[in-house]
Structures are given as structure tokens and as C-alpha cells.
Amino acid sequence: MTPKSAKHAISHLVSRKIPIFLWGPPGIGKSSIVAQIAKDKGIDCIDLRLSLLDPTDLRGIPFFNSNNDSAVWAPPSFLPDGTIKEGILFLDELNTAAPMVQASAYQLILDRKIGEYHLPDGWSIVAAGNRESDRGVVFRMASPLANRFVHLEMEPYVEDWQIWAKQNNIDTSILAFISYRPDALFTFNTQNDEKAFATPRTWEYVNEILLSKPMDELLLTMIAGAIGEELAASFLAFKAVEKSLPNMDEILNGTCEDVPTETSALHILCTSLSMRIDEESSTDELNNLISYTLKLPGEFAVMIVQDLRQRNIEVDYLKNWPLWLKNFNKLLH
């Protein structure tokens, strides 16, 4: 399922306190989705890595109660204690924990208690992990534990990532490159031994590398360390055309007639133009943008308009909108 679908499904199941296991390859944003759900709901999120625990850690440590001459189990401090009423207990990378640690979590996941500890009523449990086929260090999940979850499998999805990337100010050249080459978003291959490969996570690293403004001679090496050498070279060749793009301010004030001919330049220009428009943009700027799109190849004119619509920016009232529809309406979907 897509990240967007997974987020909706998890949100519904969390509200019913049904344990969930989110499966997926590395670097596609499983942890980020759970954190975002908690943020959207205004609740807490505790990220617990069972792979760092011993089997006895979940139950706590026994101490002697002199009042009744008995041993009492002190629950671990990392579990919710009821001070915060609502939240998600996130068991990330659960299947990287040793089988004995996984077994110690059985009761917590199904019965919401372990030993003398009870998970507060307002808390839900979500777990996540890579699939065995992803060649990660994972332990096969025992059937009794697997049967305690609703299992959801998530895959990377370009359209969902693009929405996230625009909301998080990812460099427009990265957005344009993924639009140009959707296959470049996720290049993980279990048959390939290369350490660096592209995932939504490593493209975020590329964005941070660009923001750090390294010396030109270091750029290829640094980006190759995130997404692989071949893809890094393709991305930088694509990005190189930025310097020859028309001036976007001139396009938006209606004084620019230049239109690039290279496909890569058109991708970067259209992505950059649509990102310059927001709710505060003037009617004149929108009119000038739509006028400029009339000079573009149809697929790029549609790319800009679809992005504006996706962000609820109205264009139907613009004076040159009827002409735009006449030219490109058949390409809209």
C-alpha cells in the first residue's frame, strides 16, 4: 500500500487500540509516518527499540517489599506510566530483536500488560520492521507473535513522496529530477551489494548535502555516498541546467518569453515555478504564469496546473484560463 493509504489505515486502527505491524523496505519513511500520526492527533509517541533490550528488561526488576515480605516487580521507566494519557508505543525494528526478546513482548502486545505493568488505556501499540527479503538483520517472527498484529505492507510511492517533499522544502532540483525519473526515488535491490542506494531517506540526505553548500569538487563524492555513484552523476548532470534557466521573477511579472528546449531544464523550471506560487501570490502573477504555460509543451503546462490544484490554488477564475483549457484540456486527468 502507498504511504498515504498506510497512514490512513494506521490512524484508524490506532484509534481502536488494535496492534499494527508496518512492513516495508528500508528508508521509505515507516518511522516518520508513525511520528506524523502522533503529531496530527496531538498525542505522545515513545520509540522503543526492543533490539537493544534483554528479555528481562520489559518486565522490570524485582525488589523486596518488606511490608508483606514479597518480591515486587518495578516496571521499566521507558514504558508509559499514565502521566501522559494518550500516545503510541512504537516498537520500531521489532523483528531485529532476538526471539527471546520478541517472546517477552507477547503479553504486552496482546493483553496490554506484562507482569504487574499495565499499558494505560489511552495508549496504542504500533510496530515496524523490514521484510526478511530485504536482507536486513532480522529474526523470523514467531507465529504466536505475528498473530497478535494487523499486518500492513508499505511501498514507496512517488506521488506521496512529492507531496511530502514540497511540504518539507526539499530542493526543487531533487523534486524535478524525481518527476523526470520516478525510478530514481527508490533503487534498493537485494541482488546488489552496493552500500549506497536511493530511498526517500537518502534523498533527504542529498537535500541536506545541497544545503550545506560543499565545494564543487566534493559534491559528487558526497551525493554518491548517499544514493550511489551512477545516480549521483545523473542527478548532478540534470541539476547543471539550472544555471541556464529563464529568470522566474521575469516569468511571473510577464516580461519573459524564453522557453527552454531541454527536457531536464523544463522539469526543473516547471517545478520551481509551481513552488514559487502560494496562497499569497497575486492574481497578476498567476495570470502571467498561466500565460507562460501556453508556450510550454502540453505535459509541462499540465504538470504546473495539476500541482497548483493539488495545493488548492484556484486558477479557474483567471482571464486566460479558457484559452488554457482550449489548448490542454484533453491532457488533464
Coordinates of C-alpha atoms in Angstrom, one line a residue:
M1 CA 0.0 0.0 0.0
T2 CA 1.1 3.6 -0.5
P3 CA 2.4 5.7 2.4
K4 CA -0.8 7.8 2.2
S5 CA -3.0 4.7 2.5
A6 CA -0.8 3.3 5.2
K7 CA -1.1 6.5 7.2
H8 CA -4.9 6.5 7.0
A9 CA -5.1 2.8 7.9
I10 CA -2.8 3.1 10.9
S11 CA -4.7 6.2 12.1
H12 CA -8.0 4.3 12.1
L13 CA -6.5 1.2 13.9
V14 CA -4.7 3.3 16.5
S15 CA -8.0 4.9 17.5
R16 CA -9.4 1.4 18.1
K17 CA -6.2 0.3 20.0
I18 CA -5.6 -2.5 17.6
P19 CA -1.9 -3.6 17.4
I20 CA -0.3 -2.9 14.0
F21 CA 2.8 -4.1 12.3
L22 CA 4.0 -2.0 9.4
W23 CA 6.3 -3.8 7.0
G24 CA 8.4 -2.3 4.2
P25 CA 11.9 -2.0 2.7
P26 CA 14.5 0.3 4.4
G27 CA 14.4 4.1 4.1
I28 CA 10.8 4.6 2.9
G29 CA 9.5 6.5 5.9
K30 CA 7.8 3.9 8.2
S31 CA 9.0 5.6 11.4
S32 CA 8.2 9.1 10.1
I33 CA 4.6 8.1 9.3
V34 CA 4.0 6.9 12.9
A35 CA 5.6 10.0 14.3
Q36 CA 3.4 12.2 12.0
I37 CA 0.2 10.3 13.0
A38 CA 1.0 11.0 16.7
K39 CA 1.7 14.7 15.9
D40 CA -1.6 15.0 13.9
K41 CA -3.6 13.5 16.7
G42 CA -1.8 15.7 19.3
I43 CA -0.6 12.6 21.3
D44 CA 2.7 11.4 22.6
C45 CA 4.9 8.8 20.8
I46 CA 7.5 6.6 22.6
D47 CA 10.0 5.0 20.2
L48 CA 11.2 1.8 21.8
R49 CA 13.9 -0.4 20.2
L50 CA 13.5 -3.9 21.5
S51 CA 16.7 -5.0 19.8
L52 CA 18.6 -3.0 22.5
L53 CA 16.9 -4.8 25.4
D54 CA 17.4 -8.1 27.2
P55 CA 14.4 -10.5 27.6
T56 CA 14.0 -9.4 31.3
D57 CA 14.1 -5.6 30.6
L58 CA 10.5 -5.4 29.6
R59 CA 9.2 -7.0 32.8
G60 CA 11.3 -4.8 35.0
I61 CA 13.5 -5.5 38.1
P62 CA 12.2 -7.3 41.2
F63 CA 12.7 -5.7 44.6
F64 CA 11.9 -6.8 48.2
N65 CA 8.7 -5.3 49.7
S66 CA 9.4 -5.5 53.5
N67 CA 5.7 -4.7 54.3
N68 CA 4.5 -8.1 53.1
D69 CA 7.7 -10.0 52.7
S70 CA 7.2 -10.4 48.9
A71 CA 9.0 -9.5 45.7
V72 CA 7.5 -6.7 43.6
W73 CA 8.4 -6.0 40.0
A74 CA 9.4 -2.4 39.3
P75 CA 8.3 -1.6 35.7
P76 CA 10.9 -0.1 33.4
S77 CA 10.9 3.7 33.2
F78 CA 10.8 3.7 29.4
L79 CA 7.2 2.4 29.3
P80 CA 4.2 4.8 29.6
D81 CA 3.3 5.3 33.3
G82 CA 0.0 7.0 32.9
T83 CA 1.2 10.6 33.4
I84 CA 0.6 11.2 29.7
K85 CA -2.9 10.0 29.0
E86 CA -2.7 9.2 25.2
G87 CA 0.1 8.1 22.9
I88 CA 1.6 5.5 20.6
L89 CA 4.1 2.9 21.9
F90 CA 6.2 2.4 18.8
L91 CA 8.2 -0.8 18.7
D92 CA 10.4 0.1 15.7
E93 CA 12.6 -2.7 14.1
L94 CA 10.8 -5.2 16.3
N95 CA 11.9 -8.2 14.2
T96 CA 15.6 -7.3 14.7
A97 CA 15.2 -8.2 18.4
A98 CA 16.3 -11.7 19.4
P99 CA 13.5 -14.3 19.6
M100 CA 13.5 -14.3 23.4
V101 CA 13.0 -10.5 23.5
Q102 CA 10.2 -10.8 21.0
A103 CA 8.6 -13.5 23.1
S104 CA 8.8 -11.3 26.2
A105 CA 6.6 -8.7 24.2
Y106 CA 3.8 -11.2 23.5
Q107 CA 1.8 -10.4 26.6
L108 CA 2.4 -6.6 26.3
I109 CA 1.1 -6.6 22.7
L110 CA -1.9 -8.8 23.1
D111 CA -3.0 -8.2 26.7
R112 CA -1.6 -4.7 27.1
K113 CA 0.3 -5.8 30.2
I114 CA 3.4 -7.6 31.2
G115 CA 3.9 -8.9 34.7
E116 CA 2.4 -6.3 37.0
Y117 CA 2.7 -3.5 34.4
H118 CA -0.5 -2.4 32.6
L119 CA -0.3 -0.2 29.4
P120 CA -2.5 2.9 30.1
D121 CA -5.9 2.8 28.3
G122 CA -5.2 5.8 26.0
W123 CA -2.1 4.2 24.5
S124 CA -1.9 2.0 21.4
I125 CA 0.9 -0.2 20.0
V126 CA 2.4 0.1 16.6
A127 CA 5.4 -2.0 15.4
A128 CA 7.5 -1.7 12.3
G129 CA 10.3 -3.6 10.6
N130 CA 12.0 -4.6 7.3
R131 CA 10.9 -7.7 5.5
E132 CA 13.1 -10.8 5.6
S133 CA 13.6 -10.5 1.8
D134 CA 15.3 -7.1 2.3
R135 CA 18.5 -8.7 3.5
G136 CA 18.5 -6.9 6.8
V137 CA 19.5 -8.4 10.1
V138 CA 16.1 -9.7 11.2
F139 CA 14.8 -12.7 13.0
R140 CA 11.8 -14.6 11.7
M141 CA 8.7 -13.6 13.7
A142 CA 7.1 -16.5 15.5
S143 CA 3.5 -17.2 14.5
P144 CA 2.1 -16.5 18.0
L145 CA 3.6 -13.0 17.9
A146 CA 2.7 -12.4 14.2
N147 CA -0.9 -13.4 15.0
R148 CA -1.1 -10.5 17.6
F149 CA -0.9 -7.8 14.9
V150 CA -2.8 -6.4 11.9
H151 CA -0.1 -6.5 9.2
L152 CA 0.3 -3.7 6.7
E153 CA 2.9 -3.7 3.9
M154 CA 4.1 -0.3 2.6
E155 CA 5.9 0.5 -0.6
P156 CA 7.4 3.8 -1.8
Y157 CA 5.1 5.9 -4.0
V158 CA 6.4 8.8 -6.0
E159 CA 3.2 11.0 -5.8
D160 CA 3.0 10.7 -2.0
W161 CA 6.7 11.5 -1.7
Q162 CA 6.4 14.6 -3.9
I163 CA 3.6 15.9 -1.6
W164 CA 5.8 15.4 1.4
A165 CA 8.8 16.9 -0.3
K166 CA 7.0 20.1 -1.2
Q167 CA 5.7 20.4 2.3
N168 CA 9.2 20.0 3.7
N169 CA 11.1 22.4 1.4
I170 CA 13.1 19.7 -0.4
D171 CA 15.3 21.3 -3.1
T172 CA 13.4 21.9 -6.3
S173 CA 16.1 20.2 -8.4
I174 CA 15.5 17.0 -6.4
L175 CA 11.8 17.3 -6.9
A176 CA 12.2 17.9 -10.6
F177 CA 14.7 15.0 -11.0
I178 CA 12.3 12.5 -9.4
S179 CA 9.5 13.9 -11.6
Y180 CA 11.8 13.3 -14.6
R181 CA 13.0 9.9 -13.4
P182 CA 10.4 8.4 -11.0
D183 CA 12.5 5.2 -10.8
A184 CA 15.3 7.1 -9.0
L185 CA 13.2 7.6 -5.8
F186 CA 13.9 4.0 -4.7
T187 CA 16.7 1.9 -6.2
F188 CA 17.1 -0.7 -3.4
N189 CA 17.9 -4.1 -4.9
T190 CA 18.5 -7.2 -2.8
Q191 CA 20.8 -8.6 -5.6
N192 CA 23.1 -5.6 -5.4
D193 CA 25.9 -5.3 -2.9
E194 CA 26.4 -1.5 -3.2
K195 CA 26.3 0.2 0.2
A196 CA 24.7 3.4 -1.1
F197 CA 21.3 3.4 -2.8
A198 CA 18.4 5.8 -3.3
T199 CA 15.5 5.8 -0.9
P200 CA 13.2 8.6 0.3
R201 CA 15.5 8.8 3.4
T202 CA 18.7 9.2 1.3
W203 CA 17.2 11.8 -1.0
E204 CA 16.6 13.8 2.2
Y205 CA 20.3 13.4 2.9
V206 CA 21.0 14.7 -0.6
N207 CA 18.9 17.8 0.3
E208 CA 20.9 18.3 3.4
I209 CA 24.2 18.0 1.4
L210 CA 23.0 20.7 -1.0
L211 CA 22.0 22.9 1.9
S212 CA 25.5 22.6 3.4
K213 CA 27.0 24.1 0.2
P214 CA 30.1 22.0 -0.1
M215 CA 33.0 22.7 -2.5
D216 CA 32.1 21.7 -6.1
E217 CA 34.9 19.0 -6.1
L218 CA 33.3 17.3 -3.1
L219 CA 29.7 17.4 -4.3
L220 CA 29.7 14.2 -6.4
T221 CA 31.5 12.2 -3.8
M222 CA 29.2 13.3 -1.0
I223 CA 26.0 12.7 -3.0
A224 CA 27.3 9.4 -4.3
G225 CA 27.8 8.4 -0.7
A226 CA 24.0 8.8 -0.2
I227 CA 22.4 7.5 -3.4
G228 CA 25.2 5.7 -5.3
E229 CA 27.8 7.0 -7.9
E230 CA 25.8 6.4 -11.1
L231 CA 22.6 8.1 -9.9
A232 CA 24.6 10.9 -8.3
A233 CA 26.3 11.7 -11.6
S234 CA 22.9 11.6 -13.4
F235 CA 21.4 14.0 -10.8
L236 CA 24.2 16.5 -11.0
A237 CA 24.1 16.5 -14.8
F238 CA 20.4 17.1 -14.6
K239 CA 20.9 19.9 -12.0
A240 CA 23.6 21.6 -14.1
V241 CA 21.0 23.0 -16.4
E242 CA 19.6 25.2 -13.6
K243 CA 22.2 27.9 -14.4
S244 CA 20.7 28.4 -17.9
L245 CA 17.0 28.7 -16.9
P246 CA 15.0 31.8 -17.6
N247 CA 14.6 34.2 -14.7
M248 CA 11.5 33.2 -12.7
D249 CA 10.8 36.7 -11.5
E250 CA 10.6 37.9 -15.1
I251 CA 8.2 35.0 -15.9
L252 CA 5.9 35.9 -13.0
N253 CA 5.9 39.6 -13.9
G254 CA 5.1 38.8 -17.5
T255 CA 8.4 40.1 -19.1
C256 CA 10.0 36.8 -20.1
E257 CA 9.3 34.9 -23.4
D258 CA 12.2 32.4 -23.3
V259 CA 11.3 28.7 -23.1
P260 CA 13.9 26.0 -22.6
T261 CA 14.1 23.2 -25.1
E262 CA 15.9 20.5 -23.0
T263 CA 13.5 18.2 -21.1
S264 CA 15.6 18.3 -17.9
A265 CA 15.5 22.1 -18.0
L266 CA 11.7 22.1 -18.4
H267 CA 11.3 19.8 -15.4
I268 CA 13.4 22.0 -13.1
L269 CA 11.8 25.2 -14.4
C270 CA 8.2 23.9 -14.0
T271 CA 8.8 22.5 -10.6
S272 CA 10.5 25.8 -9.5
L273 CA 7.7 27.9 -10.9
S274 CA 4.9 26.0 -9.3
M275 CA 6.7 26.1 -5.9
R276 CA 7.0 29.9 -6.2
I277 CA 3.2 30.2 -6.2
D278 CA 1.3 30.1 -2.8
E279 CA -1.8 31.5 -1.3
E280 CA -0.3 34.9 -1.1
S281 CA 0.6 35.1 -4.8
S282 CA -1.1 37.9 -6.7
T283 CA -3.7 37.4 -9.4
D284 CA -1.3 39.1 -11.9
E285 CA 1.4 36.5 -11.0
L286 CA -1.0 33.6 -11.6
N287 CA -2.2 35.1 -14.9
N288 CA 1.4 35.6 -16.0
L289 CA 2.2 32.0 -15.0
I290 CA -0.7 30.6 -16.9
S291 CA 0.2 32.7 -19.9
Y292 CA 3.7 31.4 -19.8
T293 CA 2.5 27.8 -19.7
L294 CA 0.7 28.4 -23.0
K295 CA 4.2 28.4 -24.6
L296 CA 5.2 25.1 -23.0
P297 CA 4.8 21.6 -24.3
G298 CA 1.5 20.3 -23.1
E299 CA 2.7 17.8 -20.5
F300 CA 4.7 20.6 -18.7
A301 CA 1.8 23.0 -18.8
V302 CA -0.4 20.3 -17.2
M303 CA 2.3 19.5 -14.6
I304 CA 2.2 23.0 -13.3
V305 CA -1.6 23.3 -13.2
Q306 CA -2.0 19.9 -11.5
D307 CA 0.4 20.9 -8.8
L308 CA -1.4 24.2 -8.2
R309 CA -4.7 22.3 -7.9
Q310 CA -3.2 19.8 -5.6
R311 CA -2.3 22.7 -3.3
N312 CA -5.8 24.2 -3.6
I313 CA -4.6 27.2 -5.6
E314 CA -7.5 28.3 -7.8
V315 CA -6.9 29.1 -11.4
D316 CA -10.4 28.8 -12.9
Y317 CA -11.2 32.5 -12.5
L318 CA -8.1 33.7 -14.4
K319 CA -8.8 35.6 -17.6
N320 CA -6.6 33.4 -19.7
W321 CA -7.9 30.1 -18.2
P322 CA -10.5 29.5 -21.1
L323 CA -7.6 29.6 -23.6
W324 CA -5.5 27.2 -21.4
L325 CA -8.4 24.8 -21.3
K326 CA -8.9 25.0 -25.1
N327 CA -5.2 24.1 -25.6
F328 CA -4.7 21.5 -22.9
N329 CA -8.0 20.2 -21.5
K330 CA -7.5 16.8 -23.3
L331 CA -4.3 16.2 -21.3
L332 CA -5.9 16.8 -17.9
H333 CA -6.8 13.7 -15.9

